[in-house]
PDB file of C-alpha atoms in Angstrom:
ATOM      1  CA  UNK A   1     203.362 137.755 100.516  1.00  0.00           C
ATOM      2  CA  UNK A   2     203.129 141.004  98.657  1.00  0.00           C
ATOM      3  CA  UNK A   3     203.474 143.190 101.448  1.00  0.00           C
ATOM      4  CA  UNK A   4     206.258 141.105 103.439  1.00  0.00           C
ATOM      5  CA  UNK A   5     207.984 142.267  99.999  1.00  0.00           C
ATOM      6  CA  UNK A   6     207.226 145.408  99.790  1.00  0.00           C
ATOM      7  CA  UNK A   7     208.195 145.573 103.388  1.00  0.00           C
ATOM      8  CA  UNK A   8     211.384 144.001 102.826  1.00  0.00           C
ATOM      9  CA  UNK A   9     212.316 146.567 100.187  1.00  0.00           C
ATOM     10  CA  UNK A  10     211.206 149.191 102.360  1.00  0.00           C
ATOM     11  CA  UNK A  11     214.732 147.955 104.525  1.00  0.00           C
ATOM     12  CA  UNK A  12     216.610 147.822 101.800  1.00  0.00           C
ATOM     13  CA  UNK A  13     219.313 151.014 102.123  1.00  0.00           C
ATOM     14  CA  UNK A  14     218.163 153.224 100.012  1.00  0.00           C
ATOM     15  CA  UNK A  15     221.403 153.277  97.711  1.00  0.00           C
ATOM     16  CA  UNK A  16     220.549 149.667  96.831  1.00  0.00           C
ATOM     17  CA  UNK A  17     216.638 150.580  95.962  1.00  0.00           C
ATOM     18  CA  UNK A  18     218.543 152.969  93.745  1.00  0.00           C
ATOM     19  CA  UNK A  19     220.519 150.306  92.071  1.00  0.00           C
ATOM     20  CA  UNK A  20     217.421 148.198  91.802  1.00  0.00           C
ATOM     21  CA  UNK A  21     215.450 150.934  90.038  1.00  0.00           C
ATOM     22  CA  UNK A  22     218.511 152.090  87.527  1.00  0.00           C
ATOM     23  CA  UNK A  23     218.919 147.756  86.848  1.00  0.00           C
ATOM     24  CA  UNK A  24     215.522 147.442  86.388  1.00  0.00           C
ATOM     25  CA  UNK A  25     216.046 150.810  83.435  1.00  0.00           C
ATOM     26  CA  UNK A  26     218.956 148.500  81.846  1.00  0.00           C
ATOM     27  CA  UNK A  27     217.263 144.991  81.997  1.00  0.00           C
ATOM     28  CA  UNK A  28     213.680 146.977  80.296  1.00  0.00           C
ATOM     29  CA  UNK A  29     215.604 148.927  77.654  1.00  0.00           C
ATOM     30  CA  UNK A  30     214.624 152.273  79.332  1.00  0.00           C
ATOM     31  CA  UNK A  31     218.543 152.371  79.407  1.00  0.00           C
ATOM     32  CA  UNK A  32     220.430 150.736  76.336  1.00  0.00           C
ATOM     33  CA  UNK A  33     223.859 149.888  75.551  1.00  0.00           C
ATOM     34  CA  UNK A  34     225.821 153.052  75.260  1.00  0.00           C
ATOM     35  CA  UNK A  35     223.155 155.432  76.587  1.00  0.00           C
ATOM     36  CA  UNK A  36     224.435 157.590  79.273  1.00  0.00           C
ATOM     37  CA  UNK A  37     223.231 157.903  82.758  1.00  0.00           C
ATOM     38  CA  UNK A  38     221.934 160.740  84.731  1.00  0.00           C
ATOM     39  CA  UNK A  39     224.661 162.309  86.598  1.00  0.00           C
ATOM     40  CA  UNK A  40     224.950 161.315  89.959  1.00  0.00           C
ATOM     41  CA  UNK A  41     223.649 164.670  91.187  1.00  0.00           C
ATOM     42  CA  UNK A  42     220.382 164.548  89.107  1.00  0.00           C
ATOM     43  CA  UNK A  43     220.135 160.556  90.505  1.00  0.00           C
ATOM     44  CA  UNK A  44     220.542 162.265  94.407  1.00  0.00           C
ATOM     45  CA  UNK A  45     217.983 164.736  93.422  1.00  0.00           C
ATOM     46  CA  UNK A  46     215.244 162.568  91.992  1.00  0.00           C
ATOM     47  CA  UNK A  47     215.622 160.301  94.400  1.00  0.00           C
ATOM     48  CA  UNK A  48     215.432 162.779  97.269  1.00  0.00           C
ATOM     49  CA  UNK A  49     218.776 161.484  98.636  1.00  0.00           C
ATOM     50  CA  UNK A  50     222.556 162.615  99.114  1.00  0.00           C
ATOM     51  CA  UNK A  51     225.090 162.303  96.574  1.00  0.00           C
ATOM     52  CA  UNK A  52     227.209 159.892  98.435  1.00  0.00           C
ATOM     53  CA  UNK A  53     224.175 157.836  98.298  1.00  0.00           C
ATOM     54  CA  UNK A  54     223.360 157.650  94.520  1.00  0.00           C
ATOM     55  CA  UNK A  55     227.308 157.276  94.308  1.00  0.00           C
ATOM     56  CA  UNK A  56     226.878 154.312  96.240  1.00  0.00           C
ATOM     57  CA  UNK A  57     224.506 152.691  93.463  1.00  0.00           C
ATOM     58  CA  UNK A  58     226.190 153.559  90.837  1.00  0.00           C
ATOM     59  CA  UNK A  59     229.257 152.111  92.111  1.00  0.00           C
ATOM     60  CA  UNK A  60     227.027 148.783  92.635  1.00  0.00           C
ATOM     61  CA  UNK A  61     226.634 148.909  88.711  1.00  0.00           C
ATOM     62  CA  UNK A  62     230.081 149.732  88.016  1.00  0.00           C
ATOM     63  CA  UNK A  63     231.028 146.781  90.223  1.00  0.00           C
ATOM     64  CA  UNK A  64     228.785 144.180  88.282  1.00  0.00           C
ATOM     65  CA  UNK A  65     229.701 144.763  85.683  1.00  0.00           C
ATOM     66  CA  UNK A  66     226.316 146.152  84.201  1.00  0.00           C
ATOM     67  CA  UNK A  67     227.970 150.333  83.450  1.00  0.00           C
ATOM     68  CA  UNK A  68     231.336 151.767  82.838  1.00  0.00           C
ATOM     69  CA  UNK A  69     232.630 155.260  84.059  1.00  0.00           C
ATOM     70  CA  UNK A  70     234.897 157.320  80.879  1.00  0.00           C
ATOM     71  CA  UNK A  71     236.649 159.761  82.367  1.00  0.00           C
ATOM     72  CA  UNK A  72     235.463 163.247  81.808  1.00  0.00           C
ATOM     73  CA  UNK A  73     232.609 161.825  79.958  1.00  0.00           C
ATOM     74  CA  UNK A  74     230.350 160.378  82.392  1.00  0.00           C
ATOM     75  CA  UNK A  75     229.171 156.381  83.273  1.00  0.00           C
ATOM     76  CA  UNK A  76     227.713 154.357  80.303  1.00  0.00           C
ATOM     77  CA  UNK A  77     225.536 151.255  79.765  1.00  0.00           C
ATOM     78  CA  UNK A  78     228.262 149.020  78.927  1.00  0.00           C
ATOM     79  CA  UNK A  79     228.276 146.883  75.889  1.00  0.00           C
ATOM     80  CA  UNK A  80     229.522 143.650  75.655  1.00  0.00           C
ATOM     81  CA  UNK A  81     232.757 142.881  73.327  1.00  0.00           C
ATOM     82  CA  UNK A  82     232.812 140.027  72.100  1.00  0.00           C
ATOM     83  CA  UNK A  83     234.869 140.380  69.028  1.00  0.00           C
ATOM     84  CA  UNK A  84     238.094 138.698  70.167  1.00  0.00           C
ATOM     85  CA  UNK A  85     236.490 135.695  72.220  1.00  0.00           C
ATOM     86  CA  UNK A  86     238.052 133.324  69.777  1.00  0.00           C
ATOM     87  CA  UNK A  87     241.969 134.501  70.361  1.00  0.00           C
ATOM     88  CA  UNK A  88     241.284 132.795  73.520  1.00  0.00           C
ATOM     89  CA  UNK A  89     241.390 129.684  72.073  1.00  0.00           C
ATOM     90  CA  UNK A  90     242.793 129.639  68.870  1.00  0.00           C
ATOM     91  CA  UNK A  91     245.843 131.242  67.191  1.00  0.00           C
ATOM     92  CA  UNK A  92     244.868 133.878  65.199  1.00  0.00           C
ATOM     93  CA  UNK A  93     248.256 135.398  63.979  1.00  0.00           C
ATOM     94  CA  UNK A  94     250.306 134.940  61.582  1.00  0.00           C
ATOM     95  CA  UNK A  95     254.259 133.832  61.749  1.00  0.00           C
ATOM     96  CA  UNK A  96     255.159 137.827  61.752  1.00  0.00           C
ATOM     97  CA  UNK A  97     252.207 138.451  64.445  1.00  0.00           C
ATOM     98  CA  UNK A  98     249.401 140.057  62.442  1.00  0.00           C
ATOM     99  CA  UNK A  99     246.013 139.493  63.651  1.00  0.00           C
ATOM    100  CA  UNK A 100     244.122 137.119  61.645  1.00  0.00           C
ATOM    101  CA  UNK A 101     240.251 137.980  61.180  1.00  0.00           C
ATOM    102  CA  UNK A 102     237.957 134.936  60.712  1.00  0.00           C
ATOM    103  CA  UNK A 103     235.528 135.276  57.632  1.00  0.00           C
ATOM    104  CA  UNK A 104     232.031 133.499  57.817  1.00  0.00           C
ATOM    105  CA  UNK A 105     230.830 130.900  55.579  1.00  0.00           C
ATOM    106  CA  UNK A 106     226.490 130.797  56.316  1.00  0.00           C
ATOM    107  CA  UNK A 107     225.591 126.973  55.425  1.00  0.00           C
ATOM    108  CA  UNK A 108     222.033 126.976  56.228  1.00  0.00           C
ATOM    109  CA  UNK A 109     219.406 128.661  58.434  1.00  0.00           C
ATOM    110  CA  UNK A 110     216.517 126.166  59.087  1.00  0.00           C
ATOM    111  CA  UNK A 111     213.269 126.236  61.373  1.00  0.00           C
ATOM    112  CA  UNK A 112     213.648 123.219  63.629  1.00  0.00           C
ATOM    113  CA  UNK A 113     211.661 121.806  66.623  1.00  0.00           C
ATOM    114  CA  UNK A 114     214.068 122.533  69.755  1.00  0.00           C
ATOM    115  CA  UNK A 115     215.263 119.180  71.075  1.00  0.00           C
ATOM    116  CA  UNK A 116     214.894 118.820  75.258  1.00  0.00           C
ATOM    117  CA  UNK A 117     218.214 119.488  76.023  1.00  0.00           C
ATOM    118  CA  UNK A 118     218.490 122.831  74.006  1.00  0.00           C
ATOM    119  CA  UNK A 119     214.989 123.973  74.442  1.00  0.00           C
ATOM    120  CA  UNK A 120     215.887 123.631  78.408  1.00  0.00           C
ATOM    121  CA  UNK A 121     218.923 125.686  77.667  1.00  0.00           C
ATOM    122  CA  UNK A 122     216.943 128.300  76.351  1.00  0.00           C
ATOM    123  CA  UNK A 123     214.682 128.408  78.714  1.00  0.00           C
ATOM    124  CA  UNK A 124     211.415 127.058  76.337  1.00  0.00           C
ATOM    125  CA  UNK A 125     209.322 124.740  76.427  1.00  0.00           C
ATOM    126  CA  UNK A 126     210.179 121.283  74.446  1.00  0.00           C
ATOM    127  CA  UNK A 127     209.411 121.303  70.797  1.00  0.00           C
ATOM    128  CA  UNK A 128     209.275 124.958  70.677  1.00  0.00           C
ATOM    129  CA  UNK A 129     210.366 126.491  66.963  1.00  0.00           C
ATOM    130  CA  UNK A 130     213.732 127.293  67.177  1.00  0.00           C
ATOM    131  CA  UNK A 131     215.971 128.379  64.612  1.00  0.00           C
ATOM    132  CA  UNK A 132     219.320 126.853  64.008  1.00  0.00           C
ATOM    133  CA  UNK A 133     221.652 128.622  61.919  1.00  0.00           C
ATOM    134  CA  UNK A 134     224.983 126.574  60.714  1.00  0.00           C
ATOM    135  CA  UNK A 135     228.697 128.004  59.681  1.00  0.00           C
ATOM    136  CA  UNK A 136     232.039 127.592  59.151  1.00  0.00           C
ATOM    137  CA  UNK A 137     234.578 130.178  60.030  1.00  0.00           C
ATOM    138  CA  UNK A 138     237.818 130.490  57.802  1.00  0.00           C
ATOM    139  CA  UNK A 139     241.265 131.739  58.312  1.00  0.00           C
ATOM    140  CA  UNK A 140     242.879 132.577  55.032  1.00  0.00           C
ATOM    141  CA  UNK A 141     240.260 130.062  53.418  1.00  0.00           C
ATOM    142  CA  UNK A 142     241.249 127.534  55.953  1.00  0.00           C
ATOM    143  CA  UNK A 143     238.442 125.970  57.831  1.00  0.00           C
ATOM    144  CA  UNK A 144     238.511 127.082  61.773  1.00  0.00           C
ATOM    145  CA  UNK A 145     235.203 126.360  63.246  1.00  0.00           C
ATOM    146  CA  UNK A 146     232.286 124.650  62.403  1.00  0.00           C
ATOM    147  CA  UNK A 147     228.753 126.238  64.261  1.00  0.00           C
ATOM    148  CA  UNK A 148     225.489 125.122  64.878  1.00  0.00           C
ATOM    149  CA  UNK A 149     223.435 127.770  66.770  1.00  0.00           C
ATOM    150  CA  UNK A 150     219.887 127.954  68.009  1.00  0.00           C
ATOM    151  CA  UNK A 151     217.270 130.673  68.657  1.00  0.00           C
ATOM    152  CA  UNK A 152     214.054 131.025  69.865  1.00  0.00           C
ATOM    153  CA  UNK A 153     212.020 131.762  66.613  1.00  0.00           C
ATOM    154  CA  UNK A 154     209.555 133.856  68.658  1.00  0.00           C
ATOM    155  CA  UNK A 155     212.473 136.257  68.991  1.00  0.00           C
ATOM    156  CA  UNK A 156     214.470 135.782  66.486  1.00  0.00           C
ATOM    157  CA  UNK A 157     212.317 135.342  63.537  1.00  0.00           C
ATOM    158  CA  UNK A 158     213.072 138.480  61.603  1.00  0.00           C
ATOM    159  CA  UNK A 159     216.075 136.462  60.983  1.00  0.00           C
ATOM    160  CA  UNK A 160     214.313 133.707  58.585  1.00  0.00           C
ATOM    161  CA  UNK A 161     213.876 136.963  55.620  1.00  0.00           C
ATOM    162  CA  UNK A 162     217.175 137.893  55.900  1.00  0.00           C
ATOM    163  CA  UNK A 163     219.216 136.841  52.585  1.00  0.00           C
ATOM    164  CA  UNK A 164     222.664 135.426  53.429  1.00  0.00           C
ATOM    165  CA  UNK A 165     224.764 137.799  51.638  1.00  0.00           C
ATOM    166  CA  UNK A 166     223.236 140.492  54.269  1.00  0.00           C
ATOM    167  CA  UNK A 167     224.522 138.508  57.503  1.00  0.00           C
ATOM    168  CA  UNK A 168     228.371 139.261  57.639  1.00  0.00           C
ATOM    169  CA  UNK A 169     230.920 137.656  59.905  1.00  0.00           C
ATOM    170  CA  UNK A 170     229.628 138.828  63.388  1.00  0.00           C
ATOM    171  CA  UNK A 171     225.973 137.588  64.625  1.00  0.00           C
ATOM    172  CA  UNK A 172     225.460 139.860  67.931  1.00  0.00           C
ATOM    173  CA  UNK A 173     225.150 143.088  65.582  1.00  0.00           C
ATOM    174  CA  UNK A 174     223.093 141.393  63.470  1.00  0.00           C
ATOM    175  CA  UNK A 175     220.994 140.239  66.196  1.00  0.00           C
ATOM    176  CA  UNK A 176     220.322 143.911  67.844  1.00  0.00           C
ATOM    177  CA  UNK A 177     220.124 145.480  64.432  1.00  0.00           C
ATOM    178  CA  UNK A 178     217.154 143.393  62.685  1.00  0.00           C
ATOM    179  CA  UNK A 179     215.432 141.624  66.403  1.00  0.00           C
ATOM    180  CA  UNK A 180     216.348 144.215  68.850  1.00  0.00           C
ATOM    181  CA  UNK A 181     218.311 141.080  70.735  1.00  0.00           C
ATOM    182  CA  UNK A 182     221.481 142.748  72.642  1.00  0.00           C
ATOM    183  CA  UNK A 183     223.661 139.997  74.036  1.00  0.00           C
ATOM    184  CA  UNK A 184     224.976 141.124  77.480  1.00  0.00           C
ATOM    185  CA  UNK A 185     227.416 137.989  78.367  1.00  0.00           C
ATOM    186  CA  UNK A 186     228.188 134.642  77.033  1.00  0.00           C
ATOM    187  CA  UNK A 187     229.484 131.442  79.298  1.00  0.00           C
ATOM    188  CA  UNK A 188     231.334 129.305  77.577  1.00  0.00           C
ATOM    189  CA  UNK A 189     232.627 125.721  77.761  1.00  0.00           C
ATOM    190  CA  UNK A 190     235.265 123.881  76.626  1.00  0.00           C
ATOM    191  CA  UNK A 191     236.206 120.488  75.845  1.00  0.00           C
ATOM    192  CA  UNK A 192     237.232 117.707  73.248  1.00  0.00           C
ATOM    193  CA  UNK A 193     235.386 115.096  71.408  1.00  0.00           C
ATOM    194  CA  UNK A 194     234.992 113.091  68.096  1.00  0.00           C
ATOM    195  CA  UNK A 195     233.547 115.077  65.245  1.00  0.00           C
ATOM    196  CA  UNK A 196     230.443 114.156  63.574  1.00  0.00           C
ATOM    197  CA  UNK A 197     230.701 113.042  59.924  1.00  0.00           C
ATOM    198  CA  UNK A 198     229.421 116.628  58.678  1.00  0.00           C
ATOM    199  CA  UNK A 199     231.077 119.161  60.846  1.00  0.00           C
ATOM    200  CA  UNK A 200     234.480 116.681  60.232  1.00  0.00           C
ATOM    201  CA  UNK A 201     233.685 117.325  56.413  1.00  0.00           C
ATOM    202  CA  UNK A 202     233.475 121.255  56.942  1.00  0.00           C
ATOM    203  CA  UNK A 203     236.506 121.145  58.573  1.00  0.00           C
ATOM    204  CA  UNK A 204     238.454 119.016  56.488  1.00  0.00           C
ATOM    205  CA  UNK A 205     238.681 116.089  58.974  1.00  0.00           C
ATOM    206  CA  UNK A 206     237.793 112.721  59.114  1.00  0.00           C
ATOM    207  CA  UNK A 207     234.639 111.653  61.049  1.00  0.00           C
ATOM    208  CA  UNK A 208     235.931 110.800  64.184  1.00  0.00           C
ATOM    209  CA  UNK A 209     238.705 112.949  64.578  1.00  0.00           C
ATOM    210  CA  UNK A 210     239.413 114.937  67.579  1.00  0.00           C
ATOM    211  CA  UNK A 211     238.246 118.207  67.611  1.00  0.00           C
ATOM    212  CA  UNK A 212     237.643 121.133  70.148  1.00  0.00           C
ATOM    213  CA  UNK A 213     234.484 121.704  71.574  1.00  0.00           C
ATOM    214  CA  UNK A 214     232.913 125.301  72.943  1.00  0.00           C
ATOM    215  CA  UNK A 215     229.595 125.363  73.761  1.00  0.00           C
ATOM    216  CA  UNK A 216     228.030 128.725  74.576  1.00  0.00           C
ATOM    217  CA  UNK A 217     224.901 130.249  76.363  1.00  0.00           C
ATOM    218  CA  UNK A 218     224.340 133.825  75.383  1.00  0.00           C
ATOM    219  CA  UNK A 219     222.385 136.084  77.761  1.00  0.00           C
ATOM    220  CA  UNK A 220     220.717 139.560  77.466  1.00  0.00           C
ATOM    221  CA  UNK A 221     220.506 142.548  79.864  1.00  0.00           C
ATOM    222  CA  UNK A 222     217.354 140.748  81.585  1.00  0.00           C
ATOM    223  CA  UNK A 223     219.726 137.871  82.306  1.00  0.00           C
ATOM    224  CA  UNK A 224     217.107 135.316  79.932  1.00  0.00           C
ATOM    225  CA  UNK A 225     219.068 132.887  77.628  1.00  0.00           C
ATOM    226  CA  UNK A 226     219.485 134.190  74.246  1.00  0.00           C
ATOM    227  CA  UNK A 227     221.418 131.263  71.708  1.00  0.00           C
ATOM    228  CA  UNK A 228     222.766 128.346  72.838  1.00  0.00           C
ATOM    229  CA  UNK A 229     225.828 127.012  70.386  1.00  0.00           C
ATOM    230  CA  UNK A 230     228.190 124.471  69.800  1.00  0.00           C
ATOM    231  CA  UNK A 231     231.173 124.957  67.950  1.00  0.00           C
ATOM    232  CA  UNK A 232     233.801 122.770  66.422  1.00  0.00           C
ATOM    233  CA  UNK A 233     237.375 123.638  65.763  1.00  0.00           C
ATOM    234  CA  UNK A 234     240.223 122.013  64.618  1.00  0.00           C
ATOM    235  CA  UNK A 235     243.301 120.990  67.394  1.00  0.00           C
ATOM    236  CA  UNK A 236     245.882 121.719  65.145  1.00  0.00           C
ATOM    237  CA  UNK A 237     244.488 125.814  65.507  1.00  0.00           C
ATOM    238  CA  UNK A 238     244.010 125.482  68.983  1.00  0.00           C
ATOM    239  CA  UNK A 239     245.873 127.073  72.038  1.00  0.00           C
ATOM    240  CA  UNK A 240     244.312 128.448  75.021  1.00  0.00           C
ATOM    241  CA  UNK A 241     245.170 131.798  76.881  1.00  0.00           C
ATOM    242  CA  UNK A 242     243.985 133.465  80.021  1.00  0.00           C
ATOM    243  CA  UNK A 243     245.412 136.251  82.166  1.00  0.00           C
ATOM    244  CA  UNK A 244     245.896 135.879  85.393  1.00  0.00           C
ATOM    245  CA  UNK A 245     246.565 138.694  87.978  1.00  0.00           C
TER     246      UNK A 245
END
């Protein structure tokens, strides 16, 4: 089996052996977010291949997403942005139009046994030690969201010392600063539901009430699940947006 690979890869055009190798730099860490790559000219040259070749490649990781060109400054790891994912679902202006930043409340952060169905989301084996963390996000003191995230504790356990007044209102810095985790992309999911008696209480609801649901899987550069979450916000904040073109 080993060589029918290696013999496959051996067909592989060369510019997408080059892609494979420069990937295989991102997904290890060789290559981080924001780190530069080698021109395309020192790519061709290392590679013992044309320009137009390693062009070809880098295109590839321009086209999926994984690099971004700047003009006149060369083609970076790209990093993920993340810090406006909630405008797409709730209003976050004011009546004259100014952006509204959502401030963190940390309620907890627990070691838990993972449940089946997150601990499959994850991509862990059942009953594995997971961390959960649990928050509310405000708008001008009024309740948006209500979180519930989980972690493998394995990779995330640096976490568990951290004191709360240190975590802020973003978690994906947090997460590369103190574990080294960098979140690549996040799918999420939408839907509505009845809130439970404590996430209705965070959000000044009653239990029962109708409330939006997002649930999100969080992926690094090697494409392996990073958090799984489910959070809770209230309809009357709610309004959904997407571009089309």
């Amino acid at each position: 089996m080993q060589a029918n690979s290696q013999q496959d890869e051996s067909r592989s055009p060369r510019y997408y052996r080059i892609y494979q190798a420069l990937l295989t730099d991102i997904q290890h860490g060789s290559l981080k977010p924001g780190d530069v790559l080698p021109s395309e000219m020192n790519i061709a040259q290392s590679h013992g291949v044309a320009p137009g070749t390693a062009r070809k490649a880098v295109d590839m990781l321009v086209d999926r997403g994984w690099v971004e060109r700047q003009h006149g400054k060369g083609t970076f790891v790209r990093r993920a942005d993340f810090s406006h994912s909630l405008a797409r679902f709730f209003r976050l202006t004011d009546r004259e139009g100014v952006q509204l930043h959502p401030k963190s409340e940390l309620l907890g952060v627990r070691e838990v046994p993972g449940s089946a169905k997150i601990c499959r989301h994850l991509e862990v084996a059942e009953n594995s030690e997971l961390i959960e963390i649990e928050r509310v996000r405000r708008v001008d003191e009024m309740p948006l969201l209500h979180e519930v995230i989980y972690l493998s504790r394995a990779r995330f356990h640096p976490l568990l010392d951290l004191p709360p007044e240190e975590w802020g209102d973003l978690l994906y810095p947090l997460y590369e600063q103190v574990c080294g985790e960098v979140v690549f992309r996040a799918t999420d999911t939408l839907s509505a539901g009845p809130a439970p008696e404590g996430p209705a209480r965070h959000l000044g609801l009653g239990a029962g009430e109708l409330v939006i649901e997002i649930t999100r899987l969080a992926r690094g550069y090697d494409e392996r699940p990073l958090e799984w979450r489910l959070s809770r916000g209230r309809l009357d904040w709610f309004h959904y947006s997407f571009d089309i073109r």
